[in-house]
Short mmCIF file of N, CA and C in Angstrom, two decimals:
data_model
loop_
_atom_site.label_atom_id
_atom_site.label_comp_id
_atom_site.label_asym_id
_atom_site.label_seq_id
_atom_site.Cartn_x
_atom_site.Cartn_y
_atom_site.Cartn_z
N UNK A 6 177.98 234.63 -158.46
CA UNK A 6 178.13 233.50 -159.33
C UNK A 6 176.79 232.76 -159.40
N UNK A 7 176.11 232.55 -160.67
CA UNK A 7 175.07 231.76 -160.84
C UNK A 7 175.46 230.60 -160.64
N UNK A 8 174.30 229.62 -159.96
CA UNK A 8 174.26 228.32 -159.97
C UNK A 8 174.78 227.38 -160.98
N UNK A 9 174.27 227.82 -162.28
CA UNK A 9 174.61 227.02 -162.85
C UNK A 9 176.33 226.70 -163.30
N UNK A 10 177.21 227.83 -163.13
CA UNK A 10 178.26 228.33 -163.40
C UNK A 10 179.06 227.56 -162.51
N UNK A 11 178.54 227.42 -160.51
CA UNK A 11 179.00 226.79 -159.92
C UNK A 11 178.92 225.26 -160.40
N UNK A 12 177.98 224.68 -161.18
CA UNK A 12 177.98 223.65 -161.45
C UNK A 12 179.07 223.42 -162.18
N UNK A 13 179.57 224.09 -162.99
CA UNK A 13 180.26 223.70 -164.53
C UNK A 13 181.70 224.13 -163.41
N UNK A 14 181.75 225.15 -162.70
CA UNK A 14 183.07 225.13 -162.61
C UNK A 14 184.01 223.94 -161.09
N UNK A 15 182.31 223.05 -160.90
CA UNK A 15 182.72 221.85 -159.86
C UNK A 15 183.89 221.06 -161.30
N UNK A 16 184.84 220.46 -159.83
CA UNK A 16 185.76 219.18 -160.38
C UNK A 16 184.47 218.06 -161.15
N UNK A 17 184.89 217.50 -161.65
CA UNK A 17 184.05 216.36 -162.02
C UNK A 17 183.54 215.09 -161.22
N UNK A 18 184.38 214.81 -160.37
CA UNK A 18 184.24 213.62 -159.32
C UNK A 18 183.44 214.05 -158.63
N UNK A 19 183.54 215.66 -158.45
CA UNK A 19 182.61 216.12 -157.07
C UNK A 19 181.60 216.39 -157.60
N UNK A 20 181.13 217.06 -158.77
CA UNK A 20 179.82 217.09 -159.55
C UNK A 20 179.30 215.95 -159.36
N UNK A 21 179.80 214.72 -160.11
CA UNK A 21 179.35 213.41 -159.69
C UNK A 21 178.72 212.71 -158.72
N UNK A 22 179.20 213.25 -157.82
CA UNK A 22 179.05 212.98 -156.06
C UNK A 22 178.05 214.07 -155.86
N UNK A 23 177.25 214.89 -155.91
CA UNK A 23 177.02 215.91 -155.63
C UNK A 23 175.60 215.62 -156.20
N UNK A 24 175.34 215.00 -157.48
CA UNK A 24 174.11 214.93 -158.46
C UNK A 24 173.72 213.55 -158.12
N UNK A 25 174.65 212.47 -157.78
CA UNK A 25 173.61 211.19 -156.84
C UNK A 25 173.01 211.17 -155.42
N UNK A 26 173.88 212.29 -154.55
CA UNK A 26 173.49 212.20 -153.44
C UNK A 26 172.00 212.82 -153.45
N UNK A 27 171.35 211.78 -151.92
CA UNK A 27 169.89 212.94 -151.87
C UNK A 27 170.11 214.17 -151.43
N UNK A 28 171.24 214.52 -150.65
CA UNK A 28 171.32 215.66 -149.56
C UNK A 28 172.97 215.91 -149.98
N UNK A 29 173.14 217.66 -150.05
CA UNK A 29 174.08 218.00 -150.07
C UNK A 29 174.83 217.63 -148.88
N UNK A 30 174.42 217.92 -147.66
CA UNK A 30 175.38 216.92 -146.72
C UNK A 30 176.08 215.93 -147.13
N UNK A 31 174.50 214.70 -147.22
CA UNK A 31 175.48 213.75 -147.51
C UNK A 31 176.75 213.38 -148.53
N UNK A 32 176.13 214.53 -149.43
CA UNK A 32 177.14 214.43 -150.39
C UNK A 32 178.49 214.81 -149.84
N UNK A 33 178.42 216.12 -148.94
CA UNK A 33 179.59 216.25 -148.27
C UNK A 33 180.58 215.15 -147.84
N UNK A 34 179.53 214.86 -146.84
CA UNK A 34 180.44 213.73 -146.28
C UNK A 34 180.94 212.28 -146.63
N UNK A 35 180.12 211.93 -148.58
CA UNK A 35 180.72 211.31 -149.11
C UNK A 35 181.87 211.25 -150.17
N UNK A 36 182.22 212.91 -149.98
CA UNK A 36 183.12 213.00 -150.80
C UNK A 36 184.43 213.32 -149.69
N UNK A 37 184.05 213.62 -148.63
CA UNK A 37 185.46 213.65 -147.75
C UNK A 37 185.40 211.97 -147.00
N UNK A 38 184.98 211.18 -147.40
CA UNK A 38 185.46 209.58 -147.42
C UNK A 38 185.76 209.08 -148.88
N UNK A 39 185.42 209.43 -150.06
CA UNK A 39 186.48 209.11 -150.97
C UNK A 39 187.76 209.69 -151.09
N UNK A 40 187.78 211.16 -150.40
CA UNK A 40 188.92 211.48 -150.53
C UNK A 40 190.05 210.90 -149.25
N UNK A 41 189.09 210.35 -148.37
CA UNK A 41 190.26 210.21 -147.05
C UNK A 41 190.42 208.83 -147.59
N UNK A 42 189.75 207.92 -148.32
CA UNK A 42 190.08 206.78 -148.58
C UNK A 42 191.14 206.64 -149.41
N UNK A 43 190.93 207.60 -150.94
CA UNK A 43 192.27 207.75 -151.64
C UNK A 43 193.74 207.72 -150.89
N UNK A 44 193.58 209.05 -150.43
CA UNK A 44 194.72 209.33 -149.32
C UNK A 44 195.71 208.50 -148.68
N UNK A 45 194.33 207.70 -147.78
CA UNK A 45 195.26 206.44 -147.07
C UNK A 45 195.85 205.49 -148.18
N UNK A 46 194.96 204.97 -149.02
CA UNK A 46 195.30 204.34 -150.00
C UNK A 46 197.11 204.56 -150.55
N UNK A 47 196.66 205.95 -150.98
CA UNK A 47 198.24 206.68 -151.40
C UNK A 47 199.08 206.67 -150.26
N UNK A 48 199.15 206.51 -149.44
CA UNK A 48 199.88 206.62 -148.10
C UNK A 48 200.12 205.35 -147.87
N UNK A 49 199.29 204.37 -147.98
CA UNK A 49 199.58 203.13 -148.02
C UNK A 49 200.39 202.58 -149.14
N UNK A 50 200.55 202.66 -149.77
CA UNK A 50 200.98 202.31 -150.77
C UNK A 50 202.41 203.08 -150.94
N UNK A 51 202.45 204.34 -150.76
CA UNK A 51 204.01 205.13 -150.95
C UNK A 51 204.61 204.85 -150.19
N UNK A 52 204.22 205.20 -148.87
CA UNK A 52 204.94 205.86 -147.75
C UNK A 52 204.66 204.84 -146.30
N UNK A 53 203.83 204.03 -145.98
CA UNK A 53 203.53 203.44 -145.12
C UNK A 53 205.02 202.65 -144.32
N UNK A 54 205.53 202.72 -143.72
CA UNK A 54 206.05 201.67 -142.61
C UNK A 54 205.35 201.13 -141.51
N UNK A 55 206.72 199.56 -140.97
CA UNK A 55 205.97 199.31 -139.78
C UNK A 55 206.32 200.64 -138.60
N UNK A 56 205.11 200.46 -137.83
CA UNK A 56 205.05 201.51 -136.55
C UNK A 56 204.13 200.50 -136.22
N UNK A 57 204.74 201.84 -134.54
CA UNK A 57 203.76 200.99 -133.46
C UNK A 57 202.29 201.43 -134.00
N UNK A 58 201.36 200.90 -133.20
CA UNK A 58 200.10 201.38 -133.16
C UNK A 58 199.69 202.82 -132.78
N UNK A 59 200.25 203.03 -131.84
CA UNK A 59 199.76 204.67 -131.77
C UNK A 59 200.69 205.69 -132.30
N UNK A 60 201.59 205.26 -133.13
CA UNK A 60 202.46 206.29 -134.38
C UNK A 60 201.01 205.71 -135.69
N UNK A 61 200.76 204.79 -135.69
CA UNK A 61 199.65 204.49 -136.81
C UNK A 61 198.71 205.72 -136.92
N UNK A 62 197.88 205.22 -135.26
CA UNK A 62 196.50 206.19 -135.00
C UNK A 62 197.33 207.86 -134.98
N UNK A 63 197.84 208.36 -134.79
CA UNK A 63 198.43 209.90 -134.71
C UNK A 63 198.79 210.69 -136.35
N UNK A 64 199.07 209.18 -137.17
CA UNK A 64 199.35 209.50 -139.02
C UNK A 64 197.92 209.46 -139.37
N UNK A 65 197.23 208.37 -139.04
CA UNK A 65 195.70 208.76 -139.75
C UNK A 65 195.09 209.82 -138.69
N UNK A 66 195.30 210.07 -137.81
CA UNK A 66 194.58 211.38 -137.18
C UNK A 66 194.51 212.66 -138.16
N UNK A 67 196.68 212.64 -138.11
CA UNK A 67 196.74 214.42 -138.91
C UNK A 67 196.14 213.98 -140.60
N UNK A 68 196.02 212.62 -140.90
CA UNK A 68 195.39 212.46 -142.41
C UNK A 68 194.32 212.97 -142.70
N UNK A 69 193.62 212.65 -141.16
CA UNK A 69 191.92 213.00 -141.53
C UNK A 69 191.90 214.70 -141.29
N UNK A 70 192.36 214.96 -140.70
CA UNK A 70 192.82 216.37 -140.72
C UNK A 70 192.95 216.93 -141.87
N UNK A 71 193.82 216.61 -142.63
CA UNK A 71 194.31 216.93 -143.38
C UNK A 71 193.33 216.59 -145.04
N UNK A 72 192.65 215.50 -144.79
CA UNK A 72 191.52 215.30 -145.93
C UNK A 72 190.18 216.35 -145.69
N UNK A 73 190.55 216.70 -144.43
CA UNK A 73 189.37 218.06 -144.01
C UNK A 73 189.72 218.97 -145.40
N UNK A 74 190.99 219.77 -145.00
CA UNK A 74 191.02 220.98 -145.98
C UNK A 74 191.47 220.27 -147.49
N UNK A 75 191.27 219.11 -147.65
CA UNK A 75 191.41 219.03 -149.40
C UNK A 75 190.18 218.36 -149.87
N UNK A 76 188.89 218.40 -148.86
CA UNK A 76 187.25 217.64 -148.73
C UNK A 76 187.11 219.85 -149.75
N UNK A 77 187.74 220.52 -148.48
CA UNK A 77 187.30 221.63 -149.08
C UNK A 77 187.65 222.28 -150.65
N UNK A 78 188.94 221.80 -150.98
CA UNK A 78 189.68 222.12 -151.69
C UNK A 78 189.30 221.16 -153.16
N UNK A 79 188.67 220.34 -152.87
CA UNK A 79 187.97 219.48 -154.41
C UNK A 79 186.60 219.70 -154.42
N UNK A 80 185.85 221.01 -154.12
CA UNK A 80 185.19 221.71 -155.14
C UNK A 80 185.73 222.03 -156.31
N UNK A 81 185.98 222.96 -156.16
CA UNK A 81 186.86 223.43 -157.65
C UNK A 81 188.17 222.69 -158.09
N UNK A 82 188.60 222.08 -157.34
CA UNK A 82 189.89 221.80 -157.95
C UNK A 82 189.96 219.90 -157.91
N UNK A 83 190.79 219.51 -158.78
CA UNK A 83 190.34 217.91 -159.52
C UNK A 83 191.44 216.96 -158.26
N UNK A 84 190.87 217.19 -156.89
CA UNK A 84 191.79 216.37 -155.81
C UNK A 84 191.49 215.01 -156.26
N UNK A 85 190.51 214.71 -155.83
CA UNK A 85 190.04 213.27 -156.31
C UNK A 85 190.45 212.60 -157.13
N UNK A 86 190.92 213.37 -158.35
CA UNK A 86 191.27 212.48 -159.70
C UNK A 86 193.23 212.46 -159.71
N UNK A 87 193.33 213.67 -159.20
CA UNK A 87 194.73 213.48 -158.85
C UNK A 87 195.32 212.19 -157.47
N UNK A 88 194.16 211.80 -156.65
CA UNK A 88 194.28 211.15 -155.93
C UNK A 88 194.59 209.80 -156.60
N UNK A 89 193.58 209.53 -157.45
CA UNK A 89 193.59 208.02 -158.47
C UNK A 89 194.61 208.16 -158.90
N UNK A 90 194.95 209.25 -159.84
CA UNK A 90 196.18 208.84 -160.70
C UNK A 90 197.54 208.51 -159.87
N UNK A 91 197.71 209.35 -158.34
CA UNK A 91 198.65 208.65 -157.70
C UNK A 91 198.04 207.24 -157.50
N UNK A 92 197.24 206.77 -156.79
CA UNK A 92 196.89 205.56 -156.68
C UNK A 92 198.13 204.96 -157.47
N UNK A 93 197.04 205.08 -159.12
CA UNK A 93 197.37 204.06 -160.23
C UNK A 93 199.02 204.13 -160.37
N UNK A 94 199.60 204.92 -159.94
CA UNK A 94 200.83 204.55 -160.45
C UNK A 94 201.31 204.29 -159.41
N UNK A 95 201.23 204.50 -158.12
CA UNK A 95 201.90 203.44 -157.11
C UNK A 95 201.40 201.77 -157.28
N UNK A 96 199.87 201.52 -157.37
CA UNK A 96 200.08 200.30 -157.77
C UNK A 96 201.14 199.92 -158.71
N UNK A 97 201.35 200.87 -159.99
CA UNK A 97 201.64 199.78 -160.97
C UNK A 97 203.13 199.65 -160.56
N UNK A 98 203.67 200.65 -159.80
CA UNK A 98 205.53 200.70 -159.19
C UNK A 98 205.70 199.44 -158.15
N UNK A 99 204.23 199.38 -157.26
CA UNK A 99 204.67 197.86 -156.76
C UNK A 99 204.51 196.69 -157.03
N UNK A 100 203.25 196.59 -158.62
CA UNK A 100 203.60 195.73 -159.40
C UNK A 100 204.21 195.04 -159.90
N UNK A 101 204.94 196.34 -160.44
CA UNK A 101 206.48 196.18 -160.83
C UNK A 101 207.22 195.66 -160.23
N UNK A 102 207.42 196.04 -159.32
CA UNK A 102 208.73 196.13 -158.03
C UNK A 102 208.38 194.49 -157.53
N UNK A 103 207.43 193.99 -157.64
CA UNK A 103 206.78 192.46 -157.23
C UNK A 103 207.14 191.91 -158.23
N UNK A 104 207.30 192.43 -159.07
CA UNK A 104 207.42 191.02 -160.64
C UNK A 104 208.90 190.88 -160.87
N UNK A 105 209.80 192.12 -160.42
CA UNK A 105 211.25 192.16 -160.26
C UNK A 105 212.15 191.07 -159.72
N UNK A 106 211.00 191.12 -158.21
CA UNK A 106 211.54 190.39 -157.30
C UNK A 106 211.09 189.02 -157.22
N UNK A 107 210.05 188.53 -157.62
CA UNK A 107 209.54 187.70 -157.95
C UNK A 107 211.34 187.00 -159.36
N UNK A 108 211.50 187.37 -160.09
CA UNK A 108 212.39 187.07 -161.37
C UNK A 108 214.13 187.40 -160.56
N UNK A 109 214.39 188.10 -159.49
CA UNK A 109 215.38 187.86 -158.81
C UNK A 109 215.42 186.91 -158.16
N UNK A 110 214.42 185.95 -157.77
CA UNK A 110 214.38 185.26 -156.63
C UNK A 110 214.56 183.79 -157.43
N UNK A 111 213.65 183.82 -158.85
CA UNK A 111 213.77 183.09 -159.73
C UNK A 111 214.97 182.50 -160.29
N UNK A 112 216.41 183.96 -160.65
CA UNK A 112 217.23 183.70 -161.28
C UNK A 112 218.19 183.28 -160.29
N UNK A 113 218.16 183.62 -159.10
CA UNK A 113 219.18 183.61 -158.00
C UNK A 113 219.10 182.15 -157.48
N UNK A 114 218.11 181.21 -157.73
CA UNK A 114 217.60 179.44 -156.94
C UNK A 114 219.02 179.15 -157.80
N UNK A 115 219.78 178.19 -157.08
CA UNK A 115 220.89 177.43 -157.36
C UNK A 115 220.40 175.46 -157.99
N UNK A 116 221.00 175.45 -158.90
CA UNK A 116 220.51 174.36 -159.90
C UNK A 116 220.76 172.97 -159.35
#
C-alpha cells in the first residue's frame, strides 16, 4: 500500500490528528486521549452510577484498556466520530430528560 493511499484511507479525525502533530508518536498518543476521553465521556453520561471508589478505578482501568484496542482500531475506521455522535445524543437525552423534570416539578408545586 502506497503512502499516499494510507493517507486517504485514514478516518478523518485521525488524519487530522496525524497532520498537526510534530511526531507520529505524539500523534499516537494524542489520539488514544481523545479517544479515552470520548469514551469516559460516553460512559459518563450513559452508563455511569454511584460506586465505591475502587469499582470507579477498576471501570476506568478495563476503559483504558479497552481505548487501547479502539486507539488501534481508528486508523481506518471513523471511532472517534462515532464516539461524538454518541456523545451528542446522550447529551441531548439528558437535556431532555432535565427539561422534563425540571416541567414535572413545575406542574406538580401545589397552589
Amino acid at each position: 500500500m502506497k503512502e499516499e493511499q494510507v493517507w486517504e484511507a485514514m478516518s478523518p479525525i485521525t488524519r487530522y490528528v496525524y497532520e498537526l502533530s510534530p511526531s507520529f508518536t505524539m500523534a499516537g498518543y494524542a489520539l488514544f486521549f481523545i479517544i479515552f476521553a470520548l469514551s469516559a465521556l460516553v460512559y459518563y453520561l450513559g452508563f455511569a452510577r454511584k460506586l465505591k471508589l475502587w469499582q470507579n478505578v477498576v471501570i476506568y482501568l478495563f476503559l483504558i484498556l479497552g481505548c487501547l484496542i479502539l486507539t488501534f482500531l481508528a486508523f481506518f475506521l471513523p471511532i472517534a466520530e462515532g464516539l461524538i455522535v454518541a456523545a451528542l445524543i446522550l447529551i441531548i437525552y439528558r437535556l431532555r430528560r432535565m427539561n422534563d423534570n425540571k416541567h414535572e416539578q413545575k406542574d406538580s408545586t401545589p397552589v
